[in-house]
Tab-separated table of C-alpha atoms and ligand atoms in Angstrom:
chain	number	residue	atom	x	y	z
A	778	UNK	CA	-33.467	-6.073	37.817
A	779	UNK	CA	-36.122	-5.477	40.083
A	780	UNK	CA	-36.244	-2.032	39.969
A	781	UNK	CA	-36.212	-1.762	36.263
A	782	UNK	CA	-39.551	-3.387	36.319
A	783	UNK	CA	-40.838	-0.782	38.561
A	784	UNK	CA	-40.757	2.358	35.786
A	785	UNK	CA	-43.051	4.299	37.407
A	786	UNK	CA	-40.786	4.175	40.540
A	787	UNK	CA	-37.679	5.304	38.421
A	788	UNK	CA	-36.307	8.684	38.721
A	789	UNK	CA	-35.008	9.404	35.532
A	790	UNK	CA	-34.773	8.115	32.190
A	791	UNK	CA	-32.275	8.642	29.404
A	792	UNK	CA	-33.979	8.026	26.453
A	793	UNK	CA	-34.872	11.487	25.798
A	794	UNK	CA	-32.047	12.751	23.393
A	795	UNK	CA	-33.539	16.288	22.960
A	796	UNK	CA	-32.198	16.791	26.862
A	797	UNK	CA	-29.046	15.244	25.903
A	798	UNK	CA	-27.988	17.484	22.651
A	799	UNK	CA	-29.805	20.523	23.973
A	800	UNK	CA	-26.359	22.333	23.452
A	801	UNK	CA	-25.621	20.963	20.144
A	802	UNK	CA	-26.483	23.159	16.693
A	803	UNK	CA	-27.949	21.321	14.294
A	804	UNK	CA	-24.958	21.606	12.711
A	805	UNK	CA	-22.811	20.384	15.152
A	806	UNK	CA	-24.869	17.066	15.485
A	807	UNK	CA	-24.535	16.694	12.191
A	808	UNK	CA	-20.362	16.929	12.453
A	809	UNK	CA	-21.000	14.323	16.189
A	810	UNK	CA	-22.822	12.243	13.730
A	811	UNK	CA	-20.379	11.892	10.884
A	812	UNK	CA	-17.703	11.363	13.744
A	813	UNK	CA	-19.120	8.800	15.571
A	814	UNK	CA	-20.248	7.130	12.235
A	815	UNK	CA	-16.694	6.530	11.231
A	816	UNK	CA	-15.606	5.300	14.381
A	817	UNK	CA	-18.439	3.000	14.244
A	818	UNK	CA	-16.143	1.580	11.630
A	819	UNK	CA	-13.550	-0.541	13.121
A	820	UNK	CA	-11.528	-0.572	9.787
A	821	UNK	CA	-11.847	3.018	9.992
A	822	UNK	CA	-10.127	3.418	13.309
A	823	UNK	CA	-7.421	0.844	12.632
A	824	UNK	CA	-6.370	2.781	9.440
A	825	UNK	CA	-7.561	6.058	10.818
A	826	UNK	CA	-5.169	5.627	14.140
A	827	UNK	CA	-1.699	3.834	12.103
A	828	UNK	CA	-2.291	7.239	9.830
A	829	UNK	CA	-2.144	9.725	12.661
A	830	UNK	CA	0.844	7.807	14.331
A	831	UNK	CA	2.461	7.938	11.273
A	832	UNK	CA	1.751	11.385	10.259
A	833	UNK	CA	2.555	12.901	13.541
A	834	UNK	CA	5.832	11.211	13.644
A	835	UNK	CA	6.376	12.353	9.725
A	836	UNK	CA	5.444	16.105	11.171
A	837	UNK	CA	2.997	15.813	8.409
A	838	UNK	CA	0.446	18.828	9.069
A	839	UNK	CA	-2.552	16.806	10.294
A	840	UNK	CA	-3.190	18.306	13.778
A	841	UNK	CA	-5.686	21.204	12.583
A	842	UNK	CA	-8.073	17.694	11.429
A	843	UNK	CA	-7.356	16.035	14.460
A	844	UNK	CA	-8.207	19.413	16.006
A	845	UNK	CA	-11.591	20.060	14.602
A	846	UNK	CA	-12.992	16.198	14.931
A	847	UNK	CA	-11.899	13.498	17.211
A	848	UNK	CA	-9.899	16.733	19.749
A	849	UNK	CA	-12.944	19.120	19.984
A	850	UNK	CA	-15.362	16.308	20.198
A	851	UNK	CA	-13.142	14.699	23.573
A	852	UNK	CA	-11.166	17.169	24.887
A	853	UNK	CA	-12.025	20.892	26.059
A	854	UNK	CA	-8.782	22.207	24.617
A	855	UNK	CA	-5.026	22.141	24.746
A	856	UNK	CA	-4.785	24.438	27.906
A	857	UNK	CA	-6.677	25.296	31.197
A	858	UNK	CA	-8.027	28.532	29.374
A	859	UNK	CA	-8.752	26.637	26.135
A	860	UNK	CA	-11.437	24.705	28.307
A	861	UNK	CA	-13.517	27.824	29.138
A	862	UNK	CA	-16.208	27.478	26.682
A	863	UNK	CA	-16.773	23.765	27.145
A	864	UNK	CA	-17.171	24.837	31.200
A	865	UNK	CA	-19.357	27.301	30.599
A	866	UNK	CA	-21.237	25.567	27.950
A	867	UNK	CA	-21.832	22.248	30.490
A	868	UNK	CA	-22.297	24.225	33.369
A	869	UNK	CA	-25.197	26.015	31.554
A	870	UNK	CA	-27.068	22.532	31.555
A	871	UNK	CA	-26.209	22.164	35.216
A	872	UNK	CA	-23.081	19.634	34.311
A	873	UNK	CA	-19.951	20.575	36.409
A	874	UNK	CA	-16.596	20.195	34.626
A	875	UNK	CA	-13.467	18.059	36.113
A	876	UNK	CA	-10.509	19.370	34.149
A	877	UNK	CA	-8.433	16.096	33.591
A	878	UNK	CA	-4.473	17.161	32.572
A	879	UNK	CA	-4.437	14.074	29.793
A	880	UNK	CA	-0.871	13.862	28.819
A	881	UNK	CA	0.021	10.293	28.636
A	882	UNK	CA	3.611	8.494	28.315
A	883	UNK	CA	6.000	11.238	29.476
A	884	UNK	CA	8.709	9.332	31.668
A	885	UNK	CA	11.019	11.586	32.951
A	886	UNK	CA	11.337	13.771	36.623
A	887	UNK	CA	10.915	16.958	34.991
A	888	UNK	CA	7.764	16.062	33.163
A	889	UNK	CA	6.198	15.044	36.694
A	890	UNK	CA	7.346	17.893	38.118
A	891	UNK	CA	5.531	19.779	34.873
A	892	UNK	CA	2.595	17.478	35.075
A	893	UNK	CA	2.220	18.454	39.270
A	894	UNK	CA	2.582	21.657	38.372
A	895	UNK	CA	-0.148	21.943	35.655
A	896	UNK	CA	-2.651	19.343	38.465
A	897	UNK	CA	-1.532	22.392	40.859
A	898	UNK	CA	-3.199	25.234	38.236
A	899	UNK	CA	-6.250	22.841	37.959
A	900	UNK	CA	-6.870	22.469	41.864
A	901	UNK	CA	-6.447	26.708	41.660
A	902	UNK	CA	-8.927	26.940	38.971
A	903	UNK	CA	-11.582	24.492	40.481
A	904	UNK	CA	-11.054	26.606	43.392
A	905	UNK	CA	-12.155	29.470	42.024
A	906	UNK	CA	-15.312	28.172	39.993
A	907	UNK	CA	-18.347	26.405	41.391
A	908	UNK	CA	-18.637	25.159	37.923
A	909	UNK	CA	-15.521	22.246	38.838
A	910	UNK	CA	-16.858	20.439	41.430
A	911	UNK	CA	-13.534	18.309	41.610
A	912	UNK	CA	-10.155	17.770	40.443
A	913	UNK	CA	-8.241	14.801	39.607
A	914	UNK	CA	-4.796	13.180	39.101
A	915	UNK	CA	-3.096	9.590	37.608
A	916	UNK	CA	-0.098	8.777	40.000
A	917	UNK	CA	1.387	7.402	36.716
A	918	UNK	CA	1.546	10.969	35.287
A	919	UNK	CA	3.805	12.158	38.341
A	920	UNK	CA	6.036	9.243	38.996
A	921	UNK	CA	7.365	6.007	36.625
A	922	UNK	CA	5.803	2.958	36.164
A	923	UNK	CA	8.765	1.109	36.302
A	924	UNK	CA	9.784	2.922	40.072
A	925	UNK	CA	5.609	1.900	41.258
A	926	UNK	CA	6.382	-1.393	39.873
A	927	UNK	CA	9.382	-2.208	41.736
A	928	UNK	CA	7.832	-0.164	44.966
A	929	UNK	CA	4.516	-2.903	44.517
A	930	UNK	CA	7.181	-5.935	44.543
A	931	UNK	CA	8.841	-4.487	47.974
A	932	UNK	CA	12.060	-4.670	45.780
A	933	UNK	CA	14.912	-3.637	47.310
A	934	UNK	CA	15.379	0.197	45.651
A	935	UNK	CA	18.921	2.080	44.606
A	936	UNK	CA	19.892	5.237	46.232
A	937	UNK	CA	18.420	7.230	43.661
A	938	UNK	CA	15.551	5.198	43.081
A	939	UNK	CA	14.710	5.847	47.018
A	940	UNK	CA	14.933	9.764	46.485
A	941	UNK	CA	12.531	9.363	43.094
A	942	UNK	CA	9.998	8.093	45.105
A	943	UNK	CA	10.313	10.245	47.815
A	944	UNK	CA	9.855	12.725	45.731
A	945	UNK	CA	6.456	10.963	44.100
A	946	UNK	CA	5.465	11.259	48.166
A	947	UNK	CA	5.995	15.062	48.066
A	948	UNK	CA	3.868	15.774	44.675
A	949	UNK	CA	1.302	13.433	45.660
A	950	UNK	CA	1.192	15.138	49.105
A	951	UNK	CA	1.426	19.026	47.473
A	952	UNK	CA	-1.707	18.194	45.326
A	953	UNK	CA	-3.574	16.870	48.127
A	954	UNK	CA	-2.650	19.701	50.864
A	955	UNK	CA	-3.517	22.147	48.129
A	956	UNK	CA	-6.537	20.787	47.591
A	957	UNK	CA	-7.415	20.532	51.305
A	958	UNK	CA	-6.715	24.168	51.466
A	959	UNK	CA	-8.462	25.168	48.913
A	960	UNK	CA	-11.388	22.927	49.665
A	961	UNK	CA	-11.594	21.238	46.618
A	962	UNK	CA	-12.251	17.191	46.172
A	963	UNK	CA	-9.763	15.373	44.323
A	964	UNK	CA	-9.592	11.949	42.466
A	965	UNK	CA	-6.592	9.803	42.231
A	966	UNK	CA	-7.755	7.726	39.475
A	967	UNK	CA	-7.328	3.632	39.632
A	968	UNK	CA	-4.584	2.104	37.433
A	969	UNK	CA	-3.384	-1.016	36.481
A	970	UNK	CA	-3.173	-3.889	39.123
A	971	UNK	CA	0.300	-4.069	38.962
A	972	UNK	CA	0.784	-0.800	40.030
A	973	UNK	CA	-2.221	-0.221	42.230
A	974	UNK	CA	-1.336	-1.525	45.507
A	975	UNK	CA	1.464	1.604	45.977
A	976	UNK	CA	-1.288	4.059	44.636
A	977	UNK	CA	-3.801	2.730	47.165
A	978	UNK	CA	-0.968	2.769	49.912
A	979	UNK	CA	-0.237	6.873	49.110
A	980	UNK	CA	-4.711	7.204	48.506
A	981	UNK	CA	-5.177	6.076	52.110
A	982	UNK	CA	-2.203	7.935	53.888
A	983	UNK	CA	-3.629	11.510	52.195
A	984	UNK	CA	-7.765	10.367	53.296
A	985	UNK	CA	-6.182	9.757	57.011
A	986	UNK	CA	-4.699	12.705	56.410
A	987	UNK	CA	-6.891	15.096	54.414
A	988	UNK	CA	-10.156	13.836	54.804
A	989	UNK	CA	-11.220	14.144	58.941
A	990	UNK	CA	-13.481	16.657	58.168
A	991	UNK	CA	-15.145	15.202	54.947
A	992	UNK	CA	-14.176	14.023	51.826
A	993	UNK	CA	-11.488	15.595	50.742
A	994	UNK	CA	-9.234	12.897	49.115
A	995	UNK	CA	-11.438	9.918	46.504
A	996	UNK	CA	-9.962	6.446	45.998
A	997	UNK	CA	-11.009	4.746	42.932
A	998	UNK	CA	-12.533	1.255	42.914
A	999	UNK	CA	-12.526	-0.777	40.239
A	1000	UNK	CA	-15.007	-3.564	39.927
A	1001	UNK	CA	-13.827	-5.707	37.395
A	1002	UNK	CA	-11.240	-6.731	39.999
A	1003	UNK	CA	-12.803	-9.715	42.124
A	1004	UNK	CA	-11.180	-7.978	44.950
A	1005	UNK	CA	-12.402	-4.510	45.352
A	1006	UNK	CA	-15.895	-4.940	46.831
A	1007	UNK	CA	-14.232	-6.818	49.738
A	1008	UNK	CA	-11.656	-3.883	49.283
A	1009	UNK	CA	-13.883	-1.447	49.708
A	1010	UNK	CA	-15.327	-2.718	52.939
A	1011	UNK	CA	-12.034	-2.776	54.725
A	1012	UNK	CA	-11.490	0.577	53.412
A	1013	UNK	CA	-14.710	2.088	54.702
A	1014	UNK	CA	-14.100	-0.206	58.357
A	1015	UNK	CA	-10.294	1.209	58.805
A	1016	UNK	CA	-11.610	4.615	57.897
A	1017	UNK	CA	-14.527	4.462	60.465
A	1018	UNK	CA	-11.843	3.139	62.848
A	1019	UNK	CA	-9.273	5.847	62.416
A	1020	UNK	CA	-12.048	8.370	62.095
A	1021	UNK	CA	-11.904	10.242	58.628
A	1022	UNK	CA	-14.494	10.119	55.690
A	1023	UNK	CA	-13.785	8.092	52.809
A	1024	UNK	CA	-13.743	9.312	49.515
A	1025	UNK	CA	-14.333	6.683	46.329
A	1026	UNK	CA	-14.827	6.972	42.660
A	1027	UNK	CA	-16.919	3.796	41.637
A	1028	UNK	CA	-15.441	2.735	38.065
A	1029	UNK	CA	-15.612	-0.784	35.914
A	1030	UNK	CA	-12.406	-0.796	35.383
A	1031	UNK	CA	-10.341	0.115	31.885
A	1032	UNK	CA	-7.539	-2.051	31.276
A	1033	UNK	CA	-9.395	-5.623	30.989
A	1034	UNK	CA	-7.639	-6.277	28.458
A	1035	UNK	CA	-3.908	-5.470	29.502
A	1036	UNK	CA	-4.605	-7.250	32.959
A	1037	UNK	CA	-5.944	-10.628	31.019
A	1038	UNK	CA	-2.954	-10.676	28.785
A	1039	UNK	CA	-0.375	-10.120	31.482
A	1040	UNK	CA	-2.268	-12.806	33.566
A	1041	UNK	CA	-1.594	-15.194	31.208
A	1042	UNK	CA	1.491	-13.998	30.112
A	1043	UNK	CA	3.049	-14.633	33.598
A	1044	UNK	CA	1.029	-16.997	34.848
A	1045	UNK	CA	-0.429	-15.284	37.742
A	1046	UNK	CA	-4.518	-15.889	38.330
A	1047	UNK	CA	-6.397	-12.927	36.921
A	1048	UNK	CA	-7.530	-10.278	39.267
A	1049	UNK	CA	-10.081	-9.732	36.724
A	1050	UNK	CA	-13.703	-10.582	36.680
A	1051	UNK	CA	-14.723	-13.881	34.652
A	1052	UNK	CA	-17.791	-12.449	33.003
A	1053	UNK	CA	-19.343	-8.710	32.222
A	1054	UNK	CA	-22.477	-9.677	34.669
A	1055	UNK	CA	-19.965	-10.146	38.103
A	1056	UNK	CA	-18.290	-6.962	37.106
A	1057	UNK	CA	-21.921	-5.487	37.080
A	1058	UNK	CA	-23.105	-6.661	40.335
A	1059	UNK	CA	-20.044	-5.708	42.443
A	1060	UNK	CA	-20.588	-2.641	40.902
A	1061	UNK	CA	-24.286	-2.583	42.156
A	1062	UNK	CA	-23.294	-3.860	45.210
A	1063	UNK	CA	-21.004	-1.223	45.839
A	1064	UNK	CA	-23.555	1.437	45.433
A	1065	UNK	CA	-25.975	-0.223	47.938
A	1066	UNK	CA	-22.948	-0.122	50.598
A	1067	UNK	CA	-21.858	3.245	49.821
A	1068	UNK	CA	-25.029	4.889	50.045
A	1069	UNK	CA	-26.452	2.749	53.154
A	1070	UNK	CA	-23.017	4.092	54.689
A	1071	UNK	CA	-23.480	7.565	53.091
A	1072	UNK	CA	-22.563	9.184	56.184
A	1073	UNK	CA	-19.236	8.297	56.302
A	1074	UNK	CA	-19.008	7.627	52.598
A	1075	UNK	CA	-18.661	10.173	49.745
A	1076	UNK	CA	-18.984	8.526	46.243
A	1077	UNK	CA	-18.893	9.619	42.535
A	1078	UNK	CA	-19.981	7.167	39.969
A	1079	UNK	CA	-17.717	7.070	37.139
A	1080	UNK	CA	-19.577	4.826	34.554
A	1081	UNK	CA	-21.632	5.184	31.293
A	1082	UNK	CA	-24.087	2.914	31.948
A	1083	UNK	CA	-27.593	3.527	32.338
A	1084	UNK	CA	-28.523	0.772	34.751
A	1085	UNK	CA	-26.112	1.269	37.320
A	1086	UNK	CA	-26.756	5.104	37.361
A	1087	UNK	CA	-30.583	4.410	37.562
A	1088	UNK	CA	-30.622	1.935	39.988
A	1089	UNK	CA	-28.001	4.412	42.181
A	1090	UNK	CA	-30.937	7.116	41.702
A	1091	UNK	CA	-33.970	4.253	42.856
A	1092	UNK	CA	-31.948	3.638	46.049
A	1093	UNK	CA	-31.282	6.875	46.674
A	1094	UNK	CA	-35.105	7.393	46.242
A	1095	UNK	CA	-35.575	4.557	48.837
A	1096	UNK	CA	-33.353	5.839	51.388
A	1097	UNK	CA	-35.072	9.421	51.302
A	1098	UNK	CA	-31.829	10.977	49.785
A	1099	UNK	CA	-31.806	13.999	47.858
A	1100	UNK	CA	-31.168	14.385	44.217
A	1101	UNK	CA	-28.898	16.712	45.280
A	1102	UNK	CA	-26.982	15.096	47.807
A	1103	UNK	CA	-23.556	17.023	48.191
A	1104	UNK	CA	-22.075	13.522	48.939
A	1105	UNK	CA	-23.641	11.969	45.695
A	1106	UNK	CA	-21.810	12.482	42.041
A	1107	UNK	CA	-22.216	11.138	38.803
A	1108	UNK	CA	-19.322	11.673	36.163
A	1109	UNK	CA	-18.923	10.638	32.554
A	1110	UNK	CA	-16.006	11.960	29.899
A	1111	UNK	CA	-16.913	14.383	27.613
A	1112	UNK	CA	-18.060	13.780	24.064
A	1113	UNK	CA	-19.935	10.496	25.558
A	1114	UNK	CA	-23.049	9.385	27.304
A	1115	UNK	CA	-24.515	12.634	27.439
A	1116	UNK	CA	-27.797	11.114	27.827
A	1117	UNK	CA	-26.969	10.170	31.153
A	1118	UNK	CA	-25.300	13.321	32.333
A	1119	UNK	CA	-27.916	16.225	30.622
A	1120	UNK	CA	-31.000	14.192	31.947
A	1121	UNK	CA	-29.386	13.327	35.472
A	1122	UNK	CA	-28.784	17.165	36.170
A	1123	UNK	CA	-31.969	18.299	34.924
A	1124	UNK	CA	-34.087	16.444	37.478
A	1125	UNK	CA	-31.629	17.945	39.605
A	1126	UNK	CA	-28.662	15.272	40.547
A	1127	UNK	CA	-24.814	16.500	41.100
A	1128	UNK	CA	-23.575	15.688	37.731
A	1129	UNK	CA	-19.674	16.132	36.483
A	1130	UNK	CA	-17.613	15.484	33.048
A	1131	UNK	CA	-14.515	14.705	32.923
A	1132	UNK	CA	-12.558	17.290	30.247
A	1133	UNK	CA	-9.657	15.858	29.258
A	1134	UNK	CA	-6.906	18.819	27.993
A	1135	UNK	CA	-3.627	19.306	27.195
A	1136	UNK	CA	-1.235	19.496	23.932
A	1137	UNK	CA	-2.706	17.087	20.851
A	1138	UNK	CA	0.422	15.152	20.412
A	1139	UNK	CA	0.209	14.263	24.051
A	1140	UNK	CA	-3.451	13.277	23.934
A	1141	UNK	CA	-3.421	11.758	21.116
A	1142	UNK	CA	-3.369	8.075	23.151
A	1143	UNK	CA	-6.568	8.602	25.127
A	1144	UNK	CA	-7.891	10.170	22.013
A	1145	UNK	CA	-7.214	6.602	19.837
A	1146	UNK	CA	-9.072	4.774	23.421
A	1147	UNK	CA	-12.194	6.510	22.975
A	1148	UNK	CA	-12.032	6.092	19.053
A	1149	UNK	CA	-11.927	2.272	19.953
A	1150	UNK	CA	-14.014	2.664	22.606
A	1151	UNK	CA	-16.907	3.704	19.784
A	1152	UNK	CA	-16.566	1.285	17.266
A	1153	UNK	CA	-19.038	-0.997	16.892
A	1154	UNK	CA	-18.841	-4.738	18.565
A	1155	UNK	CA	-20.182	-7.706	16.865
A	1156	UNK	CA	-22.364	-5.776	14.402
A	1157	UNK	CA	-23.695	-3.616	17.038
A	1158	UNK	CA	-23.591	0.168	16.259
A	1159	UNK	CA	-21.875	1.415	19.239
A	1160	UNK	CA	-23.891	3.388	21.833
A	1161	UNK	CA	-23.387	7.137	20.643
A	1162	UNK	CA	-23.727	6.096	17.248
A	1163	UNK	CA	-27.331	5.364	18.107
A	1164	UNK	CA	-28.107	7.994	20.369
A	1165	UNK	CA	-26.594	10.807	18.034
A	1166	UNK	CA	-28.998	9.059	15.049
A	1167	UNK	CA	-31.799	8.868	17.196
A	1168	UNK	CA	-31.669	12.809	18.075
A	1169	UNK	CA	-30.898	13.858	14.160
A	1170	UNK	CA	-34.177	11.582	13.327
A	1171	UNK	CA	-35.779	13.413	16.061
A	1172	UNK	CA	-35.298	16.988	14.541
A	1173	UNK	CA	-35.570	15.843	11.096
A	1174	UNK	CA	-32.200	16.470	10.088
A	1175	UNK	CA	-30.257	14.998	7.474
A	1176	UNK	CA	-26.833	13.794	7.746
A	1177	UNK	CA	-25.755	16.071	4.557
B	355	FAD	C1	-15.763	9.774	35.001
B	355	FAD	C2	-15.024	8.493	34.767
B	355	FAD	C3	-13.845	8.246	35.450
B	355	FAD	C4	-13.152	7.049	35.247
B	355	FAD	N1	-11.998	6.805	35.955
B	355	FAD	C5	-11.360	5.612	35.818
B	355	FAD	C6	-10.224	5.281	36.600
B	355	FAD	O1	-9.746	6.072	37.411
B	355	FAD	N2	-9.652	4.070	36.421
B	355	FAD	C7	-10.149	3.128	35.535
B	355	FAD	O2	-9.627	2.015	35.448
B	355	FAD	N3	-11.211	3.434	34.767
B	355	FAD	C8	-11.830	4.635	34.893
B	355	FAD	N4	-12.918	4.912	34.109
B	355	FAD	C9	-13.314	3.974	33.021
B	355	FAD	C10	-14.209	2.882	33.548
B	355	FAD	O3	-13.481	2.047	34.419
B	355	FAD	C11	-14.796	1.998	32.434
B	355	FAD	O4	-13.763	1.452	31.667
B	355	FAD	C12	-15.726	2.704	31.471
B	355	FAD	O5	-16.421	3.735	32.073
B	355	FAD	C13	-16.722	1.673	30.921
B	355	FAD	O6	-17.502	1.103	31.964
B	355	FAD	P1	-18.969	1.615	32.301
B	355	FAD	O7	-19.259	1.446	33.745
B	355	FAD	O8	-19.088	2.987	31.793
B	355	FAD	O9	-19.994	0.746	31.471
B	355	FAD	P2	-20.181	-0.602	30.745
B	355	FAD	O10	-20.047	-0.299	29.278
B	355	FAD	O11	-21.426	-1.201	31.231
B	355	FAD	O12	-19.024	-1.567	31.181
B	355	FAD	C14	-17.873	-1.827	30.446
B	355	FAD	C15	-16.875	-2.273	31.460
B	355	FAD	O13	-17.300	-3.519	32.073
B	355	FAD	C16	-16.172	-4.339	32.348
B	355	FAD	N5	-16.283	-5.561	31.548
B	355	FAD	C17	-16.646	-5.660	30.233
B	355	FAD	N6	-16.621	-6.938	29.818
B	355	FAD	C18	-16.242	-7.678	30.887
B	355	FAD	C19	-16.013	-9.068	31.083
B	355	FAD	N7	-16.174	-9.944	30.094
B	355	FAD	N8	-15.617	-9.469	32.318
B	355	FAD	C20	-15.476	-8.614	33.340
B	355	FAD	N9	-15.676	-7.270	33.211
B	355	FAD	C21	-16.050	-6.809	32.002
B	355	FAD	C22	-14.950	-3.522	31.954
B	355	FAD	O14	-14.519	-2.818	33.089
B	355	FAD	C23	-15.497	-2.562	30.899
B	355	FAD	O15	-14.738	-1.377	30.788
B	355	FAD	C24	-13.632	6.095	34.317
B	355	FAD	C25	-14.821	6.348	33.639
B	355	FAD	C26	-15.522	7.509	33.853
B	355	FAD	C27	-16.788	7.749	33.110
């Protein structure tokens, strides 16, 4: 922590909530404040998400409430157009948008094929607009599971399970030649471990590929994984060898949880992280290596938490970078940590959200994370439960 200790050295700070909801209404902090006060409530969001399941699957007209809370406080709409005002809202605080196609559990070929398609419109649209500094794709949203899974164990594959992933080849390699030509970065976002060696394999062959000039293609790192830092290394030597740029999204990770249980379920050691703190200094670690290797390293910081992004700002500080180094992101999802992202870009740093879109039903899963995301742990109100409070108390506004 020794540059915590050093405030006057700091670059920024993210206390100051008036920076953070300078966009909000007063009545729209009020609705972010009700919101985030019942998913504080972890009885809330238990009964709150077996409703909606249940409701949805009844056809019971509830998507106009999901609509106008938990949808429009996450997501920028159910289509590309739908997610105008959100871009033009954030990019009038200096945020850039990263329009994340969010439909989850869709397992068939001509769903990927859909799903490419719809990644394709978002790599056009970033193209166009200086407000999207990036685009971004899950492998798991153009190919199955099961197929990476068996790919991952070097299982012999079936005729047709051969052409299936021959054809997750060709969509992952249309999205990234599109994006090349279009000049416009693109994320392939980290997954589970089971699944992640294949999605590294196809990450790498698109950077050799795509990324000679700069960073083109991003890899995503997840720290949690004892692993990764080590990973990351050999990623950044091979790339330096074979002479391209590399390209990685610094995450946590998100699926502790699902990699402990299937750990012990199957009696495999877990790739996961023993405690919160070694998670956090990998993660620390990896900015000090990325940005003392900045010149063949591009890196966006995918996190919520206000250490890591300050201490990524005090070394840039130390190594004479600019706030505004093209090579230099920081990203968080909408709806959260907007502390961080308002008072990052308004001292001038290249700041991005991610917008998730796409139809409710199909959201509705990353929708029910982030409502269990915000409840509150072990008595503690969770962090935009606070933060929204703080900035009501701050305009003395009442929560009626
Ligand atoms: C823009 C953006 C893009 C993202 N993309 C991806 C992605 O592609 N793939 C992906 O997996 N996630 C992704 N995430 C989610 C991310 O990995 C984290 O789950 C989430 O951001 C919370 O971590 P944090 O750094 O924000 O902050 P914190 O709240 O400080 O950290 C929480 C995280 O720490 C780790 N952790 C917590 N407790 C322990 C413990 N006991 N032991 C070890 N580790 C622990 C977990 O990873 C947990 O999620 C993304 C997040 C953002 C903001």
């Amino acid at each position: 922590m020794a540059y915590a200790s050093q405030k006057d050295q700091i670059p920024v700070f993210f206390e100051d909530t008036s920076i953070a909801f300078a966009s909000k209404s007063d009545s729209q902090l009020r609705k972010t404040y009700w919101l985030f006060s019942l998913m504080n409530q972890a009885r809330v969001v238990n009964l709150g998400t077996f409703f909606i399941k249940i409701a949805l699957k009844l056809h019971l007209p509830i998507k106009n409430l999901i609509r106008h809370t938990i949808f429009e406080q996450f997501c920028g709409g159910e289509t590309i157009s739908d997610c105008q005002q959100t871009i033009s809202t954030l990019a009038g605080s200096g945020v850039g948008t990263i329009l994340d196609y969010s439909v989850e559990g869709e397992d068939d070929e001509n769903s990927f094929d859909a799903t490419a398609a719809e990644i394709l419109r978002t790599i056009q649209k970033a193209s166009e607009s200086k407000a999207i500094p990036f685009s971004v794709f899950k492998i798991t949203g153009i190919a199955s599971t099961d197929l990476l899974e068996k790919v991952q164990r070097k299982e012999t594959l079936s005729a047709s399970e051969s052409a299936a992933f021959e054809r997750v080849r060709e969509r992952v390699e249309k999205l990234c030649s599109q994006a090349h030509q279009l000049n416009v970065r693109i994320f392939i976002d980290a997954e589970e471990s089971w699944v992640q060696n294949v999605i590294d394999d196809l990450t790498y062959e698109m950077m050799e590929k795509y990324n000679k000039e700069k960073a083109i293609v991003y890899n995503t790192y997840q720290f949690y994984r004892h692993e990764t830092l080590q990973a990351l290394k050999s990623a950044y030597l091979v790339a330096r060898q074979k002479g391209y740029a590399l390209g990685g999204k610094l995450v946590r990770g998100a699926y502790m949880e699902k990699e402990r249980i299937r750990a012990r379920e199957q009696e495999y050691f877990n790739p996961i992280h023993t405690s919160k703190e070694a998670t956090d200094k990998d993660y620390n670690a990896a900015i000090d290596f990325c940005l003392e290797n900045v010149e063949h390293i591009s890196i966006c910081l995918g996190t919520h938490n206000e250490y890591s992004s300050q201490y990524c700002t005090c070394k840039m500080k130390k190594l004479g970078l600019k706030n505004d180094d093209s090579r230099i992101y920081f990203a968080q999802l909408l709806g959260m940590s907007d502390n961080i992202s308002y008072n990052l870009a308004k001292v001038g740093y290249n700041v991005a959200k991610y917008v998730p879109y796409g139809p409710i039903d199909s959201v509705l899963p990353y929708l029910i994370r982030r409502a269990e995301e915000n409840t509150s742990i072990a008595g503690q109100s969770s962090r935009e439960y606070l933060l929204v409070k703080s900035e009501m108390h701050r305009r003395g506004v009442s929560s009626l």
